[in-house]
mmCIF file with all atom_site columns, C-alpha atoms in Angstrom:
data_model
loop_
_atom_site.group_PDB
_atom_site.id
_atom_site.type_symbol
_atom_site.label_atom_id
_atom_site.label_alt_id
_atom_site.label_comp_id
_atom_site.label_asym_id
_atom_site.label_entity_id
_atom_site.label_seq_id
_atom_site.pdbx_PDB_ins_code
_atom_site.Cartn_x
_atom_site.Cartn_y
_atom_site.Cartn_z
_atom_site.occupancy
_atom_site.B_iso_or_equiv
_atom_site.pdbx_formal_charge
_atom_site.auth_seq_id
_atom_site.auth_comp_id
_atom_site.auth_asym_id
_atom_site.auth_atom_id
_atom_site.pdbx_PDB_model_num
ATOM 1   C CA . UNK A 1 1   ? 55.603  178.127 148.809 1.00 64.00 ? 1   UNK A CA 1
ATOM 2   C CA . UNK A 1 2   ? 53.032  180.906 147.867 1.00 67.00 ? 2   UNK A CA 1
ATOM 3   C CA . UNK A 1 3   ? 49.257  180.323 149.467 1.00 64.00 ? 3   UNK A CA 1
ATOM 4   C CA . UNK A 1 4   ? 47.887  180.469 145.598 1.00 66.00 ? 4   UNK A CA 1
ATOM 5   C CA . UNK A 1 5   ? 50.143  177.525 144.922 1.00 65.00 ? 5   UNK A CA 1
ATOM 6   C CA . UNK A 1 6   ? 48.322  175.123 147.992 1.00 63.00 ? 6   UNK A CA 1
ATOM 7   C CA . UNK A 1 7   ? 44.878  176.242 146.762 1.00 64.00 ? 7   UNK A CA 1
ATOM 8   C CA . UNK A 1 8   ? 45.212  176.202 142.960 1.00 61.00 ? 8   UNK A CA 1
ATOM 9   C CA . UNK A 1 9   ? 45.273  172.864 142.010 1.00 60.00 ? 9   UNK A CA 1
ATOM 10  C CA . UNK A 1 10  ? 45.371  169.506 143.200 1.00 65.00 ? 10  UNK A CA 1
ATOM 11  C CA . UNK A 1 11  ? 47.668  168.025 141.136 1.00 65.00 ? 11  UNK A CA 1
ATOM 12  C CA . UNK A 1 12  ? 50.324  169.977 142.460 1.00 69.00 ? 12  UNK A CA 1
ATOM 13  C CA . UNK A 1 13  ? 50.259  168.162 145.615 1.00 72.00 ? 13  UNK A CA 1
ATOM 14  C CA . UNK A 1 14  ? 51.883  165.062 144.761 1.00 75.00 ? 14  UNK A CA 1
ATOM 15  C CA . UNK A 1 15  ? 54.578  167.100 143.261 1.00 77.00 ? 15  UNK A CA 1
ATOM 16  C CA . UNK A 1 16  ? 55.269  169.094 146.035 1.00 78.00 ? 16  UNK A CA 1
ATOM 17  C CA . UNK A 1 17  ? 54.931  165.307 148.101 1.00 79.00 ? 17  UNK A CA 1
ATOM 18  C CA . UNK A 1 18  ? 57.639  164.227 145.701 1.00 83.00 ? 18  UNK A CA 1
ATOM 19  C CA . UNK A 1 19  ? 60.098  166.959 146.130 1.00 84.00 ? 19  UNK A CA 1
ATOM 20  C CA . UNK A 1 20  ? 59.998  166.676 149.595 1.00 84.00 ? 20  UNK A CA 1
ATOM 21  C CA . UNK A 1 21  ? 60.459  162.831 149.827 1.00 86.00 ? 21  UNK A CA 1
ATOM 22  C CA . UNK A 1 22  ? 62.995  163.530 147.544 1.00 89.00 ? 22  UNK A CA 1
ATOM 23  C CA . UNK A 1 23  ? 65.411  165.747 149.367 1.00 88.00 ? 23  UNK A CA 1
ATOM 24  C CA . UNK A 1 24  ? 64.519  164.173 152.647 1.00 89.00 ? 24  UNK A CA 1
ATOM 25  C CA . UNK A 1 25  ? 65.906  160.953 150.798 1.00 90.00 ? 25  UNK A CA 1
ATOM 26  C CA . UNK A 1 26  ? 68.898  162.682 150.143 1.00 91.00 ? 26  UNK A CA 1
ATOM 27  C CA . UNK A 1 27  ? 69.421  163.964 153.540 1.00 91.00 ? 27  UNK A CA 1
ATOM 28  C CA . UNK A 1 28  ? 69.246  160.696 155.221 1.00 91.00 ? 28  UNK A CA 1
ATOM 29  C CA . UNK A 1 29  ? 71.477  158.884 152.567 1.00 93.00 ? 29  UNK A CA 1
ATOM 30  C CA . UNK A 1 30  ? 74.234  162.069 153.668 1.00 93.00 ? 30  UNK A CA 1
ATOM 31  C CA . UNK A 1 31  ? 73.678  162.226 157.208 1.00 94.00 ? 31  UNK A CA 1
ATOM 32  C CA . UNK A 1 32  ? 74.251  157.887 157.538 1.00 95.00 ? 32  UNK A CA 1
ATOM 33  C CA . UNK A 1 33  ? 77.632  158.888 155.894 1.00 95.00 ? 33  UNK A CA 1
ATOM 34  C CA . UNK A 1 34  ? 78.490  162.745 157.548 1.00 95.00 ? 34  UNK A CA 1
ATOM 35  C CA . UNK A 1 35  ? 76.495  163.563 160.404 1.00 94.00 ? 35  UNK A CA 1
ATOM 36  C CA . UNK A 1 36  ? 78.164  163.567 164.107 1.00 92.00 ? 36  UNK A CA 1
ATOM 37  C CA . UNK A 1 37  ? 75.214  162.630 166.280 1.00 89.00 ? 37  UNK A CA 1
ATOM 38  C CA . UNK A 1 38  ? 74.846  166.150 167.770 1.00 89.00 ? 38  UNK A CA 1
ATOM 39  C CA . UNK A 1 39  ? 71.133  166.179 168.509 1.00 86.00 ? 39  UNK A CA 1
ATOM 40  C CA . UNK A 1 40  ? 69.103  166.454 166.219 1.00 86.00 ? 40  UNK A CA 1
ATOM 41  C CA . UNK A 1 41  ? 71.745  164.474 163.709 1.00 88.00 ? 41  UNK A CA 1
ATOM 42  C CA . UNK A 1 42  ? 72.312  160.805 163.620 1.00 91.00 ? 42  UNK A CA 1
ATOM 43  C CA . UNK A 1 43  ? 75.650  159.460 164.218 1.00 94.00 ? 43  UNK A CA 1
ATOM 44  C CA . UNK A 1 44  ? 77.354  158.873 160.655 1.00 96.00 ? 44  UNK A CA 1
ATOM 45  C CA . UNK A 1 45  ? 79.637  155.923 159.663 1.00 96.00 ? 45  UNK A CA 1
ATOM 46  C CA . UNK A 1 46  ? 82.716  158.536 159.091 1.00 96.00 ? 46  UNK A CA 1
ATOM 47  C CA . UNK A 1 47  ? 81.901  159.588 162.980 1.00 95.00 ? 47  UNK A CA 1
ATOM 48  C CA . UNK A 1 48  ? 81.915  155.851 164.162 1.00 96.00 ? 48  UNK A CA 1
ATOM 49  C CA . UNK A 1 49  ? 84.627  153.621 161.785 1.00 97.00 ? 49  UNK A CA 1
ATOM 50  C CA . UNK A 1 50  ? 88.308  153.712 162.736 1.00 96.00 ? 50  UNK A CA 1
ATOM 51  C CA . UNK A 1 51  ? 90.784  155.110 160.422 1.00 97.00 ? 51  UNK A CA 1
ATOM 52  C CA . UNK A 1 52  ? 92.915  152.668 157.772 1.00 97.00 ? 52  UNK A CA 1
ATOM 53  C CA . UNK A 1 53  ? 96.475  153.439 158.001 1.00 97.00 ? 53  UNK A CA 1
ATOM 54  C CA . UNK A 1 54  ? 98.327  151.758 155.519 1.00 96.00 ? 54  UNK A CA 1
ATOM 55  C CA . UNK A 1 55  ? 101.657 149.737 155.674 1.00 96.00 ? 55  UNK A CA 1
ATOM 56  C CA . UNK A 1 56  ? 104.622 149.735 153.027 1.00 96.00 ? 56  UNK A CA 1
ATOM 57  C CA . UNK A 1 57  ? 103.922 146.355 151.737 1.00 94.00 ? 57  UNK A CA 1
ATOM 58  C CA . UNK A 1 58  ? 105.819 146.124 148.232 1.00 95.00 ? 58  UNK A CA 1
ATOM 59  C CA . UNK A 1 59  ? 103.005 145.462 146.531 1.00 94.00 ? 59  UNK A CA 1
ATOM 60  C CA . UNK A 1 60  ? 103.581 145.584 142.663 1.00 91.00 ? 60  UNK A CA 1
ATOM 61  C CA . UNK A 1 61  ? 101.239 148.901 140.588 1.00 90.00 ? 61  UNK A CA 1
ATOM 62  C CA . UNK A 1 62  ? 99.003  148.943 143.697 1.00 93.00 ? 62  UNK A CA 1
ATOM 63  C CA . UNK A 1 63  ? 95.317  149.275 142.921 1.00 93.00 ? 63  UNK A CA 1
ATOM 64  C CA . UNK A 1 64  ? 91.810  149.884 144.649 1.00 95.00 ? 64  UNK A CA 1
ATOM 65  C CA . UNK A 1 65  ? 91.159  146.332 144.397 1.00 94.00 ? 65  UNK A CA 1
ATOM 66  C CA . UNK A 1 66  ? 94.328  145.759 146.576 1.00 95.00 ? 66  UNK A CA 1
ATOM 67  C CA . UNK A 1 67  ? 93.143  148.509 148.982 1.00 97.00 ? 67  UNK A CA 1
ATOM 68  C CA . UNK A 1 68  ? 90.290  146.583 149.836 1.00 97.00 ? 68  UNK A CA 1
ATOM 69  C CA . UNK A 1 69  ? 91.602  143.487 150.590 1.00 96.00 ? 69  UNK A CA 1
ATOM 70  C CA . UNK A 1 70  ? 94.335  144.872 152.911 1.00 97.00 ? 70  UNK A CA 1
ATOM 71  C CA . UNK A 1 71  ? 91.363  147.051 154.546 1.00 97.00 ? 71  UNK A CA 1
ATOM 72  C CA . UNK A 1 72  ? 89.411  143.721 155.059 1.00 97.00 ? 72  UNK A CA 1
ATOM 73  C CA . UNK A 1 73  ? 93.070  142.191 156.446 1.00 96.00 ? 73  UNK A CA 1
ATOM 74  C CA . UNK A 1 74  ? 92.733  144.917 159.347 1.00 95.00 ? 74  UNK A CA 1
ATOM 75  C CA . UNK A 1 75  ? 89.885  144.695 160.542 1.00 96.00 ? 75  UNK A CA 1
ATOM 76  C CA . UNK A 1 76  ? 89.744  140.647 160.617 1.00 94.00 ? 76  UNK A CA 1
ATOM 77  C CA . UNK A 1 77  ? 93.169  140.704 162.307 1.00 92.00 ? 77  UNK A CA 1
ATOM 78  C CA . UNK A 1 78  ? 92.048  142.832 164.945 1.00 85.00 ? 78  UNK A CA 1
ATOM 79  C CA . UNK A 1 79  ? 88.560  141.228 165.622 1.00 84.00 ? 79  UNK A CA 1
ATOM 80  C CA . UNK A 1 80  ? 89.536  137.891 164.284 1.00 82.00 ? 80  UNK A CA 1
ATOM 81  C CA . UNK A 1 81  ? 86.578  135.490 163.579 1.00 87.00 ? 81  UNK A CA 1
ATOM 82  C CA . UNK A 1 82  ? 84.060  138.133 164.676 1.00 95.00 ? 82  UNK A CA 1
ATOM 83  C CA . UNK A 1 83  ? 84.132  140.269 161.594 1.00 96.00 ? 83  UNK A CA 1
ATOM 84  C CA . UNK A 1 84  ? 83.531  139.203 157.925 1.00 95.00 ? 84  UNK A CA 1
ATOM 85  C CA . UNK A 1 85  ? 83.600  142.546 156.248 1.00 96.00 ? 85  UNK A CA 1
ATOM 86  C CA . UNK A 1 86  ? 80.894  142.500 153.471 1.00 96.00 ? 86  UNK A CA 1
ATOM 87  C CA . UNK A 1 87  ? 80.590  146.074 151.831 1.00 97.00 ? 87  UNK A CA 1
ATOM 88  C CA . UNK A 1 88  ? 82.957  148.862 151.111 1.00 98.00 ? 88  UNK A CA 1
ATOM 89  C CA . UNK A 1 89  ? 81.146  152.722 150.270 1.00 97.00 ? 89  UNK A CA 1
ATOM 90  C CA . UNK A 1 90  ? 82.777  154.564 147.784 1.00 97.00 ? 90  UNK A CA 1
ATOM 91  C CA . UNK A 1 91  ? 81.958  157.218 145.310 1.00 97.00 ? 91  UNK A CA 1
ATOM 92  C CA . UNK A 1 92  ? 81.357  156.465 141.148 1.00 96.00 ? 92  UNK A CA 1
ATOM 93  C CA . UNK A 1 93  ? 84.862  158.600 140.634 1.00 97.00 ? 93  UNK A CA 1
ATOM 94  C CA . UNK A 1 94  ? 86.857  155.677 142.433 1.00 96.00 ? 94  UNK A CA 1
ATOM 95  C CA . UNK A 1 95  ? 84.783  152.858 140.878 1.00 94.00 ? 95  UNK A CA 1
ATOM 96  C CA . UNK A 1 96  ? 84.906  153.673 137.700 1.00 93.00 ? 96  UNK A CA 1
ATOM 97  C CA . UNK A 1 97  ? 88.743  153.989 138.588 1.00 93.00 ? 97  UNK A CA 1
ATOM 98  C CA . UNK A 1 98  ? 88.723  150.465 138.980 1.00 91.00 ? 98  UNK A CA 1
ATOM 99  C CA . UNK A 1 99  ? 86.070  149.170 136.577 1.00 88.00 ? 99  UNK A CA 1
ATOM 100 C CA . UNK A 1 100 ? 88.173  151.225 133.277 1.00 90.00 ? 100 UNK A CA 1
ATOM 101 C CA . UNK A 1 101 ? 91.527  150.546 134.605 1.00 88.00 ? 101 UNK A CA 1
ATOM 102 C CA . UNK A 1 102 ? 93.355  149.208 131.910 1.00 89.00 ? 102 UNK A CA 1
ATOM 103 C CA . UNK A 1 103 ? 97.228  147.599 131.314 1.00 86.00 ? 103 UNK A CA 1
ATOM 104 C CA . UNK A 1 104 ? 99.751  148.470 129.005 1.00 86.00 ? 104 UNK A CA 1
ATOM 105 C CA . UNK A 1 105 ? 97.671  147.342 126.039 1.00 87.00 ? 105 UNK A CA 1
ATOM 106 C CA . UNK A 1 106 ? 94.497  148.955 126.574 1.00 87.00 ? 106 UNK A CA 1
ATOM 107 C CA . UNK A 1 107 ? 92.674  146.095 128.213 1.00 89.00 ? 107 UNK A CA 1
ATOM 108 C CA . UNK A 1 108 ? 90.472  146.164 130.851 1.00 88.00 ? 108 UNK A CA 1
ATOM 109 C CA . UNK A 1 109 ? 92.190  145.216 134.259 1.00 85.00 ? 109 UNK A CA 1
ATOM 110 C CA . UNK A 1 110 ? 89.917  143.125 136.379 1.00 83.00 ? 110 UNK A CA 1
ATOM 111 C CA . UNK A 1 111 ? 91.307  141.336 139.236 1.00 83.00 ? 111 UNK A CA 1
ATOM 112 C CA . UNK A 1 112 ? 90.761  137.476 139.575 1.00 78.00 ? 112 UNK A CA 1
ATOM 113 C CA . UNK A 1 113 ? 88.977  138.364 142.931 1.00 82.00 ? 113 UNK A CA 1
ATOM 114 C CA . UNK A 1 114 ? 86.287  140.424 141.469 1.00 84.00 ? 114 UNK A CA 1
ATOM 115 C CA . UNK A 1 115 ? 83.176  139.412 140.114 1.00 82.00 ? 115 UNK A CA 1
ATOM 116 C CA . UNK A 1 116 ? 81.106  141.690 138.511 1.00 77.00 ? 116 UNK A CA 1
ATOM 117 C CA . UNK A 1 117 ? 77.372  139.981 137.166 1.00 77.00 ? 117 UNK A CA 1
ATOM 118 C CA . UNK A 1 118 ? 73.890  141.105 137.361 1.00 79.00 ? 118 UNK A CA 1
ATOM 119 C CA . UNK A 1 119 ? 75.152  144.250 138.909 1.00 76.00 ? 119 UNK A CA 1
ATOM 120 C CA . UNK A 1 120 ? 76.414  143.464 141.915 1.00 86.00 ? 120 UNK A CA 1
ATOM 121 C CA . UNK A 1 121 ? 80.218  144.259 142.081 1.00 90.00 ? 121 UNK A CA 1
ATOM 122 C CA . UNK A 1 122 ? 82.381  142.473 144.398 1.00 93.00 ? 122 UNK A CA 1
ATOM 123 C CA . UNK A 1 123 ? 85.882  142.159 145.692 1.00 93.00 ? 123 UNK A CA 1
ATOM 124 C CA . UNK A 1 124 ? 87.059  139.366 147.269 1.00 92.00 ? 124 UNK A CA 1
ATOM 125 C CA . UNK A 1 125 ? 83.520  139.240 149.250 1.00 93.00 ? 125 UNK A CA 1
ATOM 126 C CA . UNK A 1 126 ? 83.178  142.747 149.405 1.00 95.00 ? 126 UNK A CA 1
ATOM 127 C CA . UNK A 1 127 ? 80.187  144.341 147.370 1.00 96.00 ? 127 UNK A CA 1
ATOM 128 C CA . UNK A 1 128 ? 81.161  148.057 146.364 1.00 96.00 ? 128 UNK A CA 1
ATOM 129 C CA . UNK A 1 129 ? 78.532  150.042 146.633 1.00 95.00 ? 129 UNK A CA 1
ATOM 130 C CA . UNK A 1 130 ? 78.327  153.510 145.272 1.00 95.00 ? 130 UNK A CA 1
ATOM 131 C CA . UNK A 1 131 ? 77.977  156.422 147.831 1.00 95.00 ? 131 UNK A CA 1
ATOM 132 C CA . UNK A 1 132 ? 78.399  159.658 146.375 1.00 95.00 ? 132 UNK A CA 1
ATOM 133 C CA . UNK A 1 133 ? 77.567  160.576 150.258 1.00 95.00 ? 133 UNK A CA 1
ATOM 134 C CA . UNK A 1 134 ? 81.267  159.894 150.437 1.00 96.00 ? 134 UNK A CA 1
ATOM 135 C CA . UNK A 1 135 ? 84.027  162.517 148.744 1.00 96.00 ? 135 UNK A CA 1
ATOM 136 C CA . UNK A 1 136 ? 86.310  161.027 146.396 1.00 97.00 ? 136 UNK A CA 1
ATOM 137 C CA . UNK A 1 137 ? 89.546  159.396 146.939 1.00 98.00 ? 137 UNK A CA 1
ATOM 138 C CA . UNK A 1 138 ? 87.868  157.974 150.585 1.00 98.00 ? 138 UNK A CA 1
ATOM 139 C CA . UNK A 1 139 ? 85.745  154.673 151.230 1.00 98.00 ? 139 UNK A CA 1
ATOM 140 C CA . UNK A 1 140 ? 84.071  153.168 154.228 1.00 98.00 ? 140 UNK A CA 1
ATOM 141 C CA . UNK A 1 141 ? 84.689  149.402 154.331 1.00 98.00 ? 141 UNK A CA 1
ATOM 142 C CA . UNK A 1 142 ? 82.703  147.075 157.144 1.00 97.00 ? 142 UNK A CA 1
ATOM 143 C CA . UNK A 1 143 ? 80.327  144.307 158.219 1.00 97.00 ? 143 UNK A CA 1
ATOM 144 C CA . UNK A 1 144 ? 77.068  145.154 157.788 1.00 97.00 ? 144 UNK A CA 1
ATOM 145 C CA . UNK A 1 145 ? 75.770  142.916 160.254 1.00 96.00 ? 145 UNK A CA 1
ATOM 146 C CA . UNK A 1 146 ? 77.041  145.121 163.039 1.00 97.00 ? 146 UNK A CA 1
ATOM 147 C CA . UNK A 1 147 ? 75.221  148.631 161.889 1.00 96.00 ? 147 UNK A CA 1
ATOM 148 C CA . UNK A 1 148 ? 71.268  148.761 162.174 1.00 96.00 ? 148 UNK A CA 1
ATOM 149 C CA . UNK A 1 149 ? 68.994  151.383 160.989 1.00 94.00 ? 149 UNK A CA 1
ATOM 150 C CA . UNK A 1 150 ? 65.893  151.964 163.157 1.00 93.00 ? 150 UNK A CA 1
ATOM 151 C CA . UNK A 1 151 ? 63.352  154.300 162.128 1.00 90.00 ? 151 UNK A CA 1
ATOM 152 C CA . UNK A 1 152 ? 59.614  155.192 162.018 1.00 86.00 ? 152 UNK A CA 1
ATOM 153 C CA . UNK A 1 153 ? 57.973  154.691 158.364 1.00 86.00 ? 153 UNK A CA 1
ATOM 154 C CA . UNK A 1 154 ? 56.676  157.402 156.783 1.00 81.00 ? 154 UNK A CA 1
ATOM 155 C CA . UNK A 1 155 ? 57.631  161.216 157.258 1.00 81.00 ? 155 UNK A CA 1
ATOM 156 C CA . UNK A 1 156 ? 56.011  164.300 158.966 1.00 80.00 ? 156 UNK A CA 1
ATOM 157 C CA . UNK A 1 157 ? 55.406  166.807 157.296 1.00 79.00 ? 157 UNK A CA 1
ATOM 158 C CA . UNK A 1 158 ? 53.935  170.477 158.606 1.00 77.00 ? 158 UNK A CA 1
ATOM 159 C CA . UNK A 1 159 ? 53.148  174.069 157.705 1.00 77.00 ? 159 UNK A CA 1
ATOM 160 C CA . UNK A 1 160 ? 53.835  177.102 159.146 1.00 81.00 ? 160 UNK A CA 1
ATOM 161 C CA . UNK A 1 161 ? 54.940  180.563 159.381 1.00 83.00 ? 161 UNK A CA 1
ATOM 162 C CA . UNK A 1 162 ? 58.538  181.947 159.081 1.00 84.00 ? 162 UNK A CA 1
ATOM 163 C CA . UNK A 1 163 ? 59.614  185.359 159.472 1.00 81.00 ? 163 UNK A CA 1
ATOM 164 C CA . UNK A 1 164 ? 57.949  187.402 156.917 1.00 84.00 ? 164 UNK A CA 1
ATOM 165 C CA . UNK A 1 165 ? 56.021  184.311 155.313 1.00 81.00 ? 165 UNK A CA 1
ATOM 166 C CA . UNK A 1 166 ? 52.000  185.676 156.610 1.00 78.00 ? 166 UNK A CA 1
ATOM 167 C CA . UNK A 1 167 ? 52.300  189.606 155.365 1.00 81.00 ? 167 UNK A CA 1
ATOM 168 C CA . UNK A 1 168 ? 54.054  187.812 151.953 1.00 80.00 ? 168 UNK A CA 1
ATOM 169 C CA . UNK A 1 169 ? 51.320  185.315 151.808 1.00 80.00 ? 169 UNK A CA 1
ATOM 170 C CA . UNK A 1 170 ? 53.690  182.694 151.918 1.00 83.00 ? 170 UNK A CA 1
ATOM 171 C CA . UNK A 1 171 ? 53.463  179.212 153.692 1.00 80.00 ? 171 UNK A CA 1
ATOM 172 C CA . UNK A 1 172 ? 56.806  177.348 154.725 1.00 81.00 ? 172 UNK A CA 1
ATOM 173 C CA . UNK A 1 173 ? 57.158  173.115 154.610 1.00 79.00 ? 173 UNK A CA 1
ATOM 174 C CA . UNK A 1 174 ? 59.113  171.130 156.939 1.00 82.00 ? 174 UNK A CA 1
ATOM 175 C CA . UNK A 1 175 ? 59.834  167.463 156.211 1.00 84.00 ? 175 UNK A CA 1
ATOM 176 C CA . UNK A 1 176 ? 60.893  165.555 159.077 1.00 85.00 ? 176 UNK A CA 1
ATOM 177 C CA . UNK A 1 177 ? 61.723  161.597 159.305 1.00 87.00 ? 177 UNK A CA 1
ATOM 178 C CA . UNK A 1 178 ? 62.722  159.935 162.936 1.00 89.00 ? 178 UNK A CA 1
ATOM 179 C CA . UNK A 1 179 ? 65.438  157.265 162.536 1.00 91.00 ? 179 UNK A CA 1
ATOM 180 C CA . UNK A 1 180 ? 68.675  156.297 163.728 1.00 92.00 ? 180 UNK A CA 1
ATOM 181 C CA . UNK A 1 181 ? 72.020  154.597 163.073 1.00 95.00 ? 181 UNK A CA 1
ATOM 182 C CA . UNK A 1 182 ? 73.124  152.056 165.450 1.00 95.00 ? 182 UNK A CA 1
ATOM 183 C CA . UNK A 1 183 ? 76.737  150.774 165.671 1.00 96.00 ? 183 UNK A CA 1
ATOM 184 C CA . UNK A 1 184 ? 77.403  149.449 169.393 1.00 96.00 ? 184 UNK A CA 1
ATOM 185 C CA . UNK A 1 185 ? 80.908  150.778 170.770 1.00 95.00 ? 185 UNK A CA 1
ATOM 186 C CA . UNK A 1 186 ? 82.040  147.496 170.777 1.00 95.00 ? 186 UNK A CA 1
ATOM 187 C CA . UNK A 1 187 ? 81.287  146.651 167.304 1.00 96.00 ? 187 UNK A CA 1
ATOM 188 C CA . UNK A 1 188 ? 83.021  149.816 166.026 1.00 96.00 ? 188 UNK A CA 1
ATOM 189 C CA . UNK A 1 189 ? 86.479  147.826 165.569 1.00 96.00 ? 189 UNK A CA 1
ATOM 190 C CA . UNK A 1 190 ? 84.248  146.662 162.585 1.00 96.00 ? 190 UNK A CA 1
ATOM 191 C CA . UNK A 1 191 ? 84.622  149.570 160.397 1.00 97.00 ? 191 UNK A CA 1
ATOM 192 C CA . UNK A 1 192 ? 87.233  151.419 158.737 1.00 98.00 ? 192 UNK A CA 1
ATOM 193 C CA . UNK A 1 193 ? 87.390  154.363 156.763 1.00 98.00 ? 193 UNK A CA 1
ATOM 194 C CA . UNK A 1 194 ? 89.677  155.361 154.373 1.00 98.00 ? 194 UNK A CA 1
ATOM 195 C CA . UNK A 1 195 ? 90.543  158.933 154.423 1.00 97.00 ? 195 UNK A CA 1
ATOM 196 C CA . UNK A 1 196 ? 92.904  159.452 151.112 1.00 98.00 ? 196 UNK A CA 1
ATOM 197 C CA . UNK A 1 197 ? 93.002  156.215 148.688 1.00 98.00 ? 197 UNK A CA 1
ATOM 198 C CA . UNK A 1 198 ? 95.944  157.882 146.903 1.00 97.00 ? 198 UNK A CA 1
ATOM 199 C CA . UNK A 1 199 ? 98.193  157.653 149.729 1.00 97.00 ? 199 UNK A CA 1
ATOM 200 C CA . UNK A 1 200 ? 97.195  154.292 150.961 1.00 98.00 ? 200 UNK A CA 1
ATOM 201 C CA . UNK A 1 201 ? 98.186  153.580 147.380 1.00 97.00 ? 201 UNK A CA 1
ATOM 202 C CA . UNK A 1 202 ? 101.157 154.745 147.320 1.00 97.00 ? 202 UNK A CA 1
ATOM 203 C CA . UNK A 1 203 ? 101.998 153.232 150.939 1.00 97.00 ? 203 UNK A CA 1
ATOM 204 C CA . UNK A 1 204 ? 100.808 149.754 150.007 1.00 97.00 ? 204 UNK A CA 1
ATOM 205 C CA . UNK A 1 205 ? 103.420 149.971 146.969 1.00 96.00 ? 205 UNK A CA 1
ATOM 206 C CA . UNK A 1 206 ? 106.381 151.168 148.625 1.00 94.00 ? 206 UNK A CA 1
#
């Protein structure tokens, strides 16, 4: 930002506060999803969940809601009583794919297993939270209990000089928050992520 715009006014300040909490917001909420713990990154979900591979399974006009409980299935059967997976990350594109899917009639489908009140959205103990951190046609389904953010409140933020910024009179802002995303190895078997929902879907039917 220009020099004149520190100096000129005040008020300006907790704008400038704003837009930097803002996108420094956004980069945590896309690095706890994407990043692949090369230094200075955290180590993302995507980086640290196992990948869902789906088996033929017959299962009559397969839907998300089906997905989900057969991605649950996996992961209990492989850490038995150890995991209770309680949250599945998806983007609004493959919600609202199940929240407006409709039969043959044009009524809403809703599956018996889902409850959907005070808006929380569940599936068969699952709560669905949107993540638009996450591409569509993919989710991340886990057990929260087993993934811990740590981090330092606040931000830093400083000023400085880059490249051409002093003979342009210019001043250049860097945001910085410490945190990180802990999943122990061992607790990895706790996650899995689903890399195309369309061809699970397909699987699961067939």
């Amino acid at each position: 930002m220009s020099e004149e715009f520190a100096y000129d006014d005040q008020m300006l300040v907790q704008e400038v506060r704003n837009f930097l909490a803002t996108n420094v917001d956004v980069k945590i909420d896309t690095d706890l999803i994407n990043a692949n713990g090369t230094s200075p990154n955290v180590k993302g979900l995507l980086a640290q969940a196992g990948a869902y591979t789906a088996t033929a399974q017959g299962i009559s006009d397969a839907s998300i809601y089906d997905l989900l409980v057969d991605v649950k299935r996996t992961i209990t059967l492989t850490g038995g009583s150890k995991y209770n997976p309680d949250f599945a990350l998806m983007n609004i594109a493959d919600i609202n794919k199940m929240l407006l899917k409709k039969d043959a009639n044009k009524q809403y489908v809703t599956a018996p297993f889902a409850l959907n009140a005070n808006g929380v959205f569940t599936v068969n103990g699952i709560r669905v939270i949107e993540c638009n951190a996450l591409t569509a046609n993919t989710c991340i389904v886990g057990d929260s209990r087993f993934a811990k953010i740590y981090e330092e409140a606040g931000m830093f933020v400083g000023v400085g000089y880059d490249g051409s910024d002093w003979s342009n009179d210019m001043m250049t802002l860097k945001a910085r928050k410490r945190l990180n995303l802990l999943v122990r190895t061992a607790d990895q078997t706790g996650f899995k992520k689903v890399t195309s929902i369309s061809a699970s879907l397909v699987t699961l039917a067939s």
